[in-house]
Amino acid sequence: MNPVLVEAYRGDTVESAHRGAVAVCDADGGCVLALGDIRRPVFPRSAVKLLQALPLLASGAADALGLGDEELAVACASHNGEPAHVATVTGMLAKAGVDAGALECGAHWPYREAFQREMAARGETPSALHNNCSGKHAGFLCLACHMAGSRSPRAFASGYVRADHPVMREVSQALQDSTGWDLAKAPQGIDGCSIPTFAIPLQHLATAFARVGSGTGLSADHARAARRLRQAVARAPFMVGGTDRFDTRVMQQLGERVCCKVGAEGVYCAAFPQRGLGVALKIDDGNNARAAEVVMAALIEAYVAMDAAESRLMHALSHVRLCNWNGIEVGSLRACAPLSGKL
Amino acid sequence: MNPVLVEAYRGDTVESAHRGAVAVCDADGGCVLALGDIRRPVFPRSAVKLLQALPLLASGAADALGLGDEELAVACASHNGEPAHVATVTGMLAKAGVDAGALECGAHWPYREAFQREMAARGETPSALHNNCSGKHAGFLCLACHMAGSRSPRAFASGYVRADHPVMREVSQALQDSTGWDLAKAPQGIDGCSIPTFAIPLQHLATAFARVGSGTGLSADHARAARRLRQAVARAPFMVGGTDRFDTRVMQQLGERVCCKVGAEGVYCAAFPQRGLGVALKIDDGNNARAAEVVMAALIEAYVAMDAAESRLMHALSHVRLCNWNGIEVGSLRACAPLSGKL
């Protein structure tokens, strides 16, 4: 039974609660914090986009196509589908020699309601470019373009979301190498954007992110790739999420001290490079916005060196005031005791 | 520790799970099903709007103002803020001699994103009329108008959301009388629409809804009021929720056999009048759409007499297919064993 990690209060009463598991590990797999069952395989979903982007760098594709910080960051993103994200992805596709028709992620309205309303007011409808995963898929298409050599990039890339496509084999291999988890034996599912997703224990995911932070335990190519991707997301954090997004706010504030990424269904992964630690967590019920983010904020408070202003911001994210439609404070979200304070 | 009631599968693997508690009781408080802790007080939120509407009928206000099925149903609603809901609420306010400025619920965009986009495309912004609770508040204002007598309805109603206002005293008294729970001793909070909310055990909430279905255990005035409200929501189920809403779909299909109502934070209450039973449930993590609704569908399958077509509809709501942005089936939501089959 996993412990309660976040409580939602109404007045002075706990109204709802979120259970989950947390692993904080070093690059050798040693755990400095283990809450709940960190050995059960969980689908990491979008929390491992940085690991899935390693081949884009390691292959030489990113350098060959001249991808910059914003493009590398959006390749690791679950973005808001704001105009800047759409423009960056469009530019990447052009460098890869394809257009939005090559994206196999499907189309959806931006998750943030305000951006949906803005698009609707302009008479727009969403395309695959607005899909929160379109940057990751543009990265796959850049890799495909590089692997295609003299062949047509569009023809070579077709079906790249399938597990047996050469592009996806590279991507899955990078996930296996960095986590040290045999994906051939892992439970498998199909992700929201149609690529395969493999269930991996939190302990292995946390270890992989410790390796992303230090390079220890990665191949030399992957270590260089990880360092470049960490720099890119720290320099272009807006691309990773967007307006008002947790990952964007944290990395705008803390730069390379935290490299964090949300995944669907209450998963979060992060590297704390200064501490040589990686983090992976999963909320049992799959809640992101009011559980996984609150836990990640508490872990940053506990493990990352911050000044007073930074600490105040992070505390406001681990102890969230809840107001109703009249602006009256009605309750709060609070990270629970095992996560609070210095660990 | 409450049991797992709903599992979310990705492929063949449980990705996330929702725990909670369920009480199914008769009008005397006897339980025919008790899963998890049904004695812990929980905030019922909007699931008790029908109980909060009892004074509107029992006072004579509804008859004096000539309220019809649609108006009584919207007084029990958490509606989508669709044009039909806004029009009905506007009409009720006119009968009460006030306008939308008297509503103290606050304004919000309709929860359903499609309706937000439609409004934005028309250049509209939301008012208090679009608040999902505006019908309940219009009911409070109709009661206030009746209680005001020769005084100005607007002046008398002012501050009606406060616990000590004569209108709210009537509303809270009806909640106490029907549930048999001493609200003076109950944990108290402020609801999303600014009225007080009191924490009440699921066993007492289920008993109250059994009483709504049978009239047993209620005062004669409340028994008549409950019967009239049940008829109204069965005749005008669109008003209770709206397009694609669970409550609306269920009552459109099953009529007076089920009188159900969702509340925020994973609460659901229902009456099954043919069986003399009431239901109350709470999902620990507060999830409505993919947990509380799935559990309620399974309970309807277990307790309510249905023909084959009705059973198929309800099974599709207790075992929900999940598809990704490309329309590929990626998983499912499934009510767990203790809820499935005839009980």
CSV table of N, CA, C and O in Angstrom, one decimal, chain B residues 22-121:
chain,number,residue,atom,x,y,z
B,22,VAL,N,-18.3,3.1,-0.4
B,22,VAL,CA,-19.7,3.0,-0.9
B,22,VAL,C,-20.7,2.6,0.2
B,22,VAL,O,-20.4,1.6,0.8
B,23,ALA,N,-21.8,3.3,0.3
B,23,ALA,CA,-22.9,2.8,1.2
B,23,ALA,C,-24.1,2.7,0.4
B,23,ALA,O,-24.5,3.6,-0.4
B,24,VAL,N,-24.8,1.6,0.5
B,24,VAL,CA,-26.2,1.4,-0.1
B,24,VAL,C,-27.1,1.0,1.1
B,24,VAL,O,-26.8,0.0,1.7
B,25,CYS,N,-28.0,1.9,1.4
B,25,CYS,CA,-28.8,1.8,2.6
B,25,CYS,C,-30.3,1.9,2.3
B,25,CYS,O,-30.7,2.4,1.3
B,26,ASP,N,-31.1,1.4,3.3
B,26,ASP,CA,-32.5,1.6,3.2
B,26,ASP,C,-32.9,2.8,4.0
B,26,ASP,O,-32.0,3.4,4.6
B,27,ALA,N,-34.2,3.1,4.1
B,27,ALA,CA,-34.6,4.4,4.7
B,27,ALA,C,-34.5,4.4,6.2
B,27,ALA,O,-34.5,5.4,6.8
B,28,ASP,N,-34.3,3.2,6.8
B,28,ASP,CA,-34.1,3.1,8.2
B,28,ASP,C,-32.6,3.1,8.6
B,28,ASP,O,-32.2,3.0,9.8
B,29,GLY,N,-31.7,3.2,7.6
B,29,GLY,CA,-30.3,3.3,7.9
B,29,GLY,C,-29.6,2.0,7.8
B,29,GLY,O,-28.4,1.9,8.1
B,30,GLY,N,-30.3,0.9,7.5
B,30,GLY,CA,-29.7,-0.4,7.4
B,30,GLY,C,-28.9,-0.5,6.1
B,30,GLY,O,-29.4,-0.1,5.0
B,31,CYS,N,-27.7,-1.1,6.1
B,31,CYS,CA,-26.9,-1.1,4.9
B,31,CYS,C,-27.0,-2.5,4.2
B,31,CYS,O,-26.8,-3.5,4.9
B,32,VAL,N,-27.2,-2.5,2.9
B,32,VAL,CA,-27.2,-3.7,2.2
B,32,VAL,C,-25.8,-3.9,1.5
B,32,VAL,O,-25.4,-5.0,1.1
B,33,LEU,N,-25.0,-2.8,1.4
B,33,LEU,CA,-23.7,-2.8,0.9
B,33,LEU,C,-22.9,-1.8,1.6
B,33,LEU,O,-23.3,-0.6,1.7
B,34,ALA,N,-21.7,-2.2,2.2
B,34,ALA,CA,-20.8,-1.2,2.8
B,34,ALA,C,-19.4,-1.6,2.4
B,34,ALA,O,-18.9,-2.6,2.8
B,35,LEU,N,-18.8,-0.7,1.5
B,35,LEU,CA,-17.4,-0.9,1.1
B,35,LEU,C,-16.6,0.2,1.7
B,35,LEU,O,-16.9,1.4,1.4
B,36,GLY,N,-15.5,-0.1,2.4
B,36,GLY,CA,-14.7,1.0,2.9
B,36,GLY,C,-15.3,1.6,4.1
B,36,GLY,O,-16.3,1.2,4.7
B,37,ASP,N,-14.8,2.8,4.5
B,37,ASP,CA,-15.2,3.5,5.7
B,37,ASP,C,-16.4,4.4,5.4
B,37,ASP,O,-16.2,5.5,4.8
B,38,ILE,N,-17.6,3.9,5.7
B,38,ILE,CA,-18.8,4.7,5.4
B,38,ILE,C,-19.2,5.5,6.6
B,38,ILE,O,-20.3,6.2,6.6
B,39,ARG,N,-18.4,5.5,7.7
B,39,ARG,CA,-18.8,6.3,8.9
B,39,ARG,C,-18.0,7.6,8.9
B,39,ARG,O,-18.3,8.5,9.7
B,40,ARG,N,-16.9,7.8,8.1
B,40,ARG,CA,-16.2,9.0,8.1
B,40,ARG,C,-17.0,10.1,7.5
B,40,ARG,O,-17.5,9.9,6.4
B,41,PRO,N,-17.1,11.3,8.1
B,41,PRO,CA,-17.8,12.4,7.4
B,41,PRO,C,-17.1,12.8,6.2
B,41,PRO,O,-15.9,13.0,6.2
B,42,VAL,N,-17.9,13.0,5.1
B,42,VAL,CA,-17.3,13.5,3.8
B,42,VAL,C,-18.2,14.7,3.4
B,42,VAL,O,-19.4,14.8,3.6
B,43,PHE,N,-17.6,15.7,2.7
B,43,PHE,CA,-18.3,16.8,2.2
B,43,PHE,C,-19.1,16.3,1.0
B,43,PHE,O,-18.5,15.9,0.0
B,44,PRO,N,-20.4,16.4,1.0
B,44,PRO,CA,-21.2,15.8,-0.1
B,44,PRO,C,-21.3,16.8,-1.3
B,44,PRO,O,-21.7,16.3,-2.4
B,45,ARG,N,-20.9,18.0,-1.1
B,45,ARG,CA,-20.8,19.0,-2.2
B,45,ARG,C,-22.2,19.0,-3.0
B,45,ARG,O,-23.2,19.0,-2.4
B,46,SER,N,-22.1,19.0,-4.3
B,46,SER,CA,-23.3,19.2,-5.1
B,46,SER,C,-24.2,17.9,-5.1
B,46,SER,O,-25.3,18.0,-5.8
B,47,ALA,N,-23.7,16.8,-4.5
B,47,ALA,CA,-24.5,15.6,-4.6
B,47,ALA,C,-25.8,15.7,-3.8
B,47,ALA,O,-26.7,14.9,-4.0
B,48,VAL,N,-25.9,16.7,-2.9
B,48,VAL,CA,-27.1,16.8,-2.1
B,48,VAL,C,-28.0,18.0,-2.5
B,48,VAL,O,-28.8,18.5,-1.7
B,49,LYS,N,-27.9,18.5,-3.8
B,49,LYS,CA,-28.7,19.6,-4.2
B,49,LYS,C,-30.2,19.3,-4.1
B,49,LYS,O,-31.0,20.2,-3.8
B,50,LEU,N,-30.6,18.1,-4.3
B,50,LEU,CA,-32.0,17.8,-4.2
B,50,LEU,C,-32.5,18.0,-2.8
B,50,LEU,O,-33.5,18.5,-2.5
B,51,LEU,N,-31.6,17.5,-1.8
B,51,LEU,CA,-32.0,17.7,-0.4
B,51,LEU,C,-32.0,19.2,0.0
B,51,LEU,O,-32.9,19.7,0.7
B,52,GLN,N,-31.1,20.0,-0.7
B,52,GLN,CA,-31.1,21.4,-0.4
B,52,GLN,C,-32.3,22.2,-1.1
B,52,GLN,O,-32.5,23.3,-0.7
B,53,ALA,N,-32.9,21.5,-2.0
B,53,ALA,CA,-34.1,22.1,-2.7
B,53,ALA,C,-35.4,21.8,-2.0
B,53,ALA,O,-36.4,22.3,-2.4
B,54,LEU,N,-35.4,20.9,-1.0
B,54,LEU,CA,-36.6,20.5,-0.3
B,54,LEU,C,-37.4,21.7,0.2
B,54,LEU,O,-38.6,21.8,0.0
B,55,PRO,N,-36.7,22.7,0.8
B,55,PRO,CA,-37.5,23.9,1.3
B,55,PRO,C,-38.2,24.7,0.2
B,55,PRO,O,-39.2,25.4,0.5
B,56,LEU,N,-37.6,24.7,-1.0
B,56,LEU,CA,-38.2,25.4,-2.1
B,56,LEU,C,-39.6,24.9,-2.3
B,56,LEU,O,-40.6,25.7,-2.6
B,57,LEU,N,-39.8,23.6,-2.2
B,57,LEU,CA,-41.2,23.0,-2.4
B,57,LEU,C,-42.0,23.1,-1.1
B,57,LEU,O,-43.1,23.5,-1.0
B,58,ALA,N,-41.3,22.7,0.0
B,58,ALA,CA,-42.0,22.5,1.3
B,58,ALA,C,-42.5,23.9,1.8
B,58,ALA,O,-43.6,23.9,2.5
B,59,SER,N,-41.9,24.9,1.5
B,59,SER,CA,-42.3,26.3,1.9
B,59,SER,C,-43.5,26.8,1.2
B,59,SER,O,-44.1,27.8,1.6
B,60,GLY,N,-43.8,26.2,0.0
B,60,GLY,CA,-44.9,26.7,-0.9
B,60,GLY,C,-44.4,27.6,-1.9
B,60,GLY,O,-45.1,28.1,-2.8
B,61,ALA,N,-43.0,28.0,-1.9
B,61,ALA,CA,-42.5,29.0,-2.8
B,61,ALA,C,-42.7,28.5,-4.3
B,61,ALA,O,-43.1,29.3,-5.1
B,62,ALA,N,-42.3,27.2,-4.5
B,62,ALA,CA,-42.4,26.7,-5.9
B,62,ALA,C,-43.8,26.8,-6.5
B,62,ALA,O,-43.9,27.3,-7.6
B,63,ASP,N,-44.8,26.5,-5.7
B,63,ASP,CA,-46.1,26.6,-6.2
B,63,ASP,C,-46.6,28.0,-6.3
B,63,ASP,O,-47.2,28.4,-7.3
B,64,ALA,N,-46.2,28.8,-5.4
B,64,ALA,CA,-46.6,30.2,-5.4
B,64,ALA,C,-46.0,30.9,-6.7
B,64,ALA,O,-46.7,31.8,-7.3
B,65,LEU,N,-44.8,30.5,-7.1
B,65,LEU,CA,-44.2,31.1,-8.2
B,65,LEU,C,-44.4,30.4,-9.5
B,65,LEU,O,-44.0,30.8,-10.6
B,66,GLY,N,-45.1,29.3,-9.4
B,66,GLY,CA,-45.5,28.5,-10.6
B,66,GLY,C,-44.3,27.8,-11.3
B,66,GLY,O,-44.2,27.8,-12.5
B,67,LEU,N,-43.4,27.3,-10.5
B,67,LEU,CA,-42.2,26.6,-11.1
B,67,LEU,C,-42.6,25.3,-11.7
B,67,LEU,O,-43.3,24.5,-11.1
B,68,GLY,N,-42.1,25.0,-12.9
B,68,GLY,CA,-42.4,23.8,-13.6
B,68,GLY,C,-41.2,22.8,-13.5
B,68,GLY,O,-40.2,23.0,-12.8
B,69,ASP,N,-41.4,21.7,-14.2
B,69,ASP,CA,-40.4,20.6,-14.1
B,69,ASP,C,-38.9,21.1,-14.4
B,69,ASP,O,-38.0,20.7,-13.7
B,70,GLU,N,-38.8,21.9,-15.5
B,70,GLU,CA,-37.5,22.3,-15.9
B,70,GLU,C,-36.8,23.2,-14.8
B,70,GLU,O,-35.6,23.1,-14.5
B,71,GLU,N,-37.6,24.0,-14.2
B,71,GLU,CA,-37.1,24.9,-13.2
B,71,GLU,C,-36.8,24.2,-11.9
B,71,GLU,O,-35.7,24.4,-11.3
B,72,LEU,N,-37.6,23.2,-11.5
B,72,LEU,CA,-37.3,22.4,-10.4
B,72,LEU,C,-36.0,21.5,-10.6
B,72,LEU,O,-35.2,21.3,-9.7
B,73,ALA,N,-35.9,21.0,-11.8
B,73,ALA,CA,-34.8,20.2,-12.2
B,73,ALA,C,-33.5,21.0,-12.1
B,73,ALA,O,-32.4,20.5,-11.6
B,74,VAL,N,-33.5,22.2,-12.7
B,74,VAL,CA,-32.3,23.0,-12.7
B,74,VAL,C,-31.9,23.5,-11.3
B,74,VAL,O,-30.7,23.7,-11.0
B,75,ALA,N,-32.9,23.5,-10.4
B,75,ALA,CA,-32.6,23.8,-9.0
B,75,ALA,C,-31.8,22.7,-8.3
B,75,ALA,O,-31.1,22.9,-7.3
B,76,CYS,N,-31.8,21.5,-8.9
B,76,CYS,CA,-31.1,20.4,-8.4
B,76,CYS,C,-29.9,20.0,-9.2
B,76,CYS,O,-29.2,19.0,-9.0
B,77,ALA,N,-29.5,20.9,-10.1
B,77,ALA,CA,-28.5,20.6,-11.1
B,77,ALA,C,-27.1,21.1,-10.8
B,77,ALA,O,-26.8,22.0,-10.0
B,78,SER,N,-26.1,20.4,-11.5
B,78,SER,CA,-24.8,21.0,-11.8
B,78,SER,C,-24.7,21.0,-13.3
B,78,SER,O,-24.3,20.0,-13.9
B,79,HIS,N,-25.2,22.1,-13.9
B,79,HIS,CA,-25.4,22.1,-15.3
B,79,HIS,C,-24.2,22.6,-16.1
B,79,HIS,O,-23.3,23.1,-15.6
B,80,ASN,N,-24.3,22.3,-17.4
B,80,ASN,CA,-23.3,22.6,-18.4
B,80,ASN,C,-23.2,24.1,-18.8
B,80,ASN,O,-22.3,24.5,-19.5
B,81,GLY,N,-24.1,24.9,-18.3
B,81,GLY,CA,-24.1,26.3,-18.7
B,81,GLY,C,-24.5,26.5,-20.2
B,81,GLY,O,-24.1,27.4,-20.9
B,82,GLU,N,-25.2,25.5,-20.7
B,82,GLU,CA,-25.7,25.6,-22.1
B,82,GLU,C,-26.8,26.6,-22.2
B,82,GLU,O,-27.4,27.0,-21.2
B,83,PRO,N,-27.1,27.1,-23.4
B,83,PRO,CA,-28.1,28.1,-23.6
B,83,PRO,C,-29.5,27.8,-22.9
B,83,PRO,O,-30.1,28.6,-22.3
B,84,ALA,N,-29.9,26.5,-23.0
B,84,ALA,CA,-31.2,26.1,-22.3
B,84,ALA,C,-31.1,26.3,-20.8
B,84,ALA,O,-32.1,26.6,-20.2
B,85,HIS,N,-29.9,26.0,-20.2
B,85,HIS,CA,-29.8,26.1,-18.8
B,85,HIS,C,-29.9,27.6,-18.4
B,85,HIS,O,-30.6,28.0,-17.4
B,86,VAL,N,-29.1,28.4,-19.1
B,86,VAL,CA,-29.1,29.8,-18.9
B,86,VAL,C,-30.5,30.4,-19.0
B,86,VAL,O,-30.9,31.2,-18.2
B,87,ALA,N,-31.2,30.0,-20.0
B,87,ALA,CA,-32.6,30.6,-20.2
B,87,ALA,C,-33.5,30.2,-19.1
B,87,ALA,O,-34.3,31.0,-18.6
B,88,THR,N,-33.4,28.9,-18.6
B,88,THR,CA,-34.3,28.5,-17.5
B,88,THR,C,-34.0,29.2,-16.3
B,88,THR,O,-35.0,29.7,-15.5
B,89,VAL,N,-32.7,29.4,-15.9
B,89,VAL,CA,-32.4,30.1,-14.7
B,89,VAL,C,-32.8,31.6,-14.8
B,89,VAL,O,-33.3,32.1,-13.8
B,90,THR,N,-32.6,32.2,-16.0
B,90,THR,CA,-33.0,33.6,-16.2
B,90,THR,C,-34.5,33.7,-15.9
B,90,THR,O,-35.0,34.7,-15.2
B,91,GLY,N,-35.3,32.7,-16.4
B,91,GLY,CA,-36.8,32.8,-16.1
B,91,GLY,C,-37.1,32.6,-14.7
B,91,GLY,O,-38.1,33.3,-14.2
B,92,MET,N,-36.4,31.8,-13.9
B,92,MET,CA,-36.7,31.6,-12.5
B,92,MET,C,-36.4,32.9,-11.8
B,92,MET,O,-37.2,33.3,-10.9
B,93,LEU,N,-35.3,33.6,-12.1
B,93,LEU,CA,-34.9,34.8,-11.4
B,93,LEU,C,-36.0,35.9,-11.7
B,93,LEU,O,-36.4,36.6,-10.7
B,94,ALA,N,-36.6,35.9,-12.9
B,94,ALA,CA,-37.6,36.9,-13.2
B,94,ALA,C,-38.8,36.6,-12.3
B,94,ALA,O,-39.5,37.5,-11.7
B,95,LYS,N,-39.2,35.3,-12.1
B,95,LYS,CA,-40.3,34.9,-11.3
B,95,LYS,C,-40.1,35.4,-9.8
B,95,LYS,O,-41.0,35.7,-9.1
B,96,ALA,N,-38.8,35.3,-9.4
B,96,ALA,CA,-38.5,35.7,-8.0
B,96,ALA,C,-38.3,37.2,-7.9
B,96,ALA,O,-38.1,37.7,-6.7
B,97,GLY,N,-38.5,37.9,-9.0
B,97,GLY,CA,-38.4,39.4,-8.9
B,97,GLY,C,-37.0,39.9,-8.8
B,97,GLY,O,-36.8,41.1,-8.3
B,98,VAL,N,-36.0,39.2,-9.2
B,98,VAL,CA,-34.6,39.6,-9.2
B,98,VAL,C,-34.0,39.4,-10.5
B,98,VAL,O,-34.6,38.8,-11.4
B,99,ASP,N,-32.7,39.8,-10.7
B,99,ASP,CA,-32.0,39.5,-11.9
B,99,ASP,C,-30.7,38.8,-11.6
B,99,ASP,O,-30.4,38.5,-10.4
B,100,ALA,N,-29.9,38.6,-12.6
B,100,ALA,CA,-28.6,37.8,-12.4
B,100,ALA,C,-27.7,38.4,-11.4
B,100,ALA,O,-26.9,37.8,-10.8
B,101,GLY,N,-27.9,39.7,-11.2
B,101,GLY,CA,-27.0,40.4,-10.2
B,101,GLY,C,-27.2,40.0,-8.8
B,101,GLY,O,-26.4,40.2,-7.9
B,102,ALA,N,-28.4,39.3,-8.5
B,102,ALA,CA,-28.6,38.8,-7.2
B,102,ALA,C,-27.9,37.5,-6.9
B,102,ALA,O,-27.8,37.0,-5.7
B,103,LEU,N,-27.4,36.8,-8.0
B,103,LEU,CA,-26.7,35.5,-7.8
B,103,LEU,C,-25.4,35.7,-7.0
B,103,LEU,O,-24.6,36.6,-7.4
B,104,GLU,N,-25.1,34.9,-6.0
B,104,GLU,CA,-23.9,35.1,-5.2
B,104,GLU,C,-23.0,33.9,-5.4
B,104,GLU,O,-22.2,33.6,-4.6
B,105,CYS,N,-23.1,33.2,-6.6
B,105,CYS,CA,-22.4,31.9,-6.8
B,105,CYS,C,-21.0,32.2,-7.5
B,105,CYS,O,-20.2,31.3,-7.6
B,106,GLY,N,-20.8,33.4,-8.0
B,106,GLY,CA,-19.6,33.6,-8.8
B,106,GLY,C,-19.8,33.1,-10.3
B,106,GLY,O,-20.7,32.3,-10.5
B,107,ALA,N,-19.0,33.6,-11.1
B,107,ALA,CA,-19.0,33.2,-12.6
B,107,ALA,C,-17.9,32.3,-12.9
B,107,ALA,O,-16.8,32.4,-12.4
B,108,HIS,N,-18.2,31.3,-13.8
B,108,HIS,CA,-17.1,30.5,-14.4
B,108,HIS,C,-17.5,30.1,-15.8
B,108,HIS,O,-18.7,30.0,-16.1
B,109,TRP,N,-16.5,29.8,-16.6
B,109,TRP,CA,-16.8,29.2,-17.9
B,109,TRP,C,-17.4,27.8,-17.7
B,109,TRP,O,-17.1,27.1,-16.8
B,110,PRO,N,-18.3,27.4,-18.6
B,110,PRO,CA,-18.8,26.0,-18.6
B,110,PRO,C,-17.6,25.0,-18.5
B,110,PRO,O,-16.6,25.2,-19.1
B,111,TYR,N,-17.8,24.0,-17.7
B,111,TYR,CA,-16.7,23.0,-17.5
B,111,TYR,C,-16.4,22.3,-18.8
B,111,TYR,O,-15.2,21.9,-19.1
B,112,ARG,N,-17.4,22.0,-19.6
B,112,ARG,CA,-17.1,21.3,-20.9
B,112,ARG,C,-16.4,22.2,-21.9
B,112,ARG,O,-16.9,23.3,-22.2
B,113,GLU,N,-15.3,21.8,-22.3
B,113,GLU,CA,-14.4,22.6,-23.2
B,113,GLU,C,-15.2,23.0,-24.4
B,113,GLU,O,-15.0,24.1,-24.9
B,114,ALA,N,-15.9,22.1,-25.0
B,114,ALA,CA,-16.6,22.4,-26.3
B,114,ALA,C,-17.5,23.6,-26.1
B,114,ALA,O,-17.6,24.5,-27.0
B,115,PHE,N,-18.2,23.7,-24.9
B,115,PHE,CA,-19.1,24.9,-24.7
B,115,PHE,C,-18.3,26.2,-24.5
B,115,PHE,O,-18.8,27.3,-24.9
B,116,GLN,N,-17.2,26.1,-23.9
B,116,GLN,CA,-16.3,27.2,-23.8
B,116,GLN,C,-15.9,27.7,-25.1
B,116,GLN,O,-16.0,28.9,-25.4
B,117,ARG,N,-15.5,26.8,-26.0
B,117,ARG,CA,-15.1,27.2,-27.3
B,117,ARG,C,-16.2,27.8,-28.1
B,117,ARG,O,-16.0,28.8,-28.8
B,118,GLU,N,-17.4,27.2,-28.0
B,118,GLU,CA,-18.6,27.8,-28.7
B,118,GLU,C,-18.8,29.2,-28.2
B,118,GLU,O,-19.1,30.1,-29.0
B,119,MET,N,-18.8,29.4,-26.9
B,119,MET,CA,-19.0,30.8,-26.4
B,119,MET,C,-17.9,31.8,-26.9
B,119,MET,O,-18.2,32.9,-27.3
B,120,ALA,N,-16.7,31.3,-26.8
B,120,ALA,CA,-15.6,32.2,-27.2
B,120,ALA,C,-15.7,32.5,-28.7
B,120,ALA,O,-15.4,33.7,-29.1
B,121,ALA,N,-16.1,31.6,-29.5
B,121,ALA,CA,-16.3,31.8,-31.0
B,121,ALA,C,-17.4,32.8,-31.2
B,121,ALA,O,-17.4,33.6,-32.2
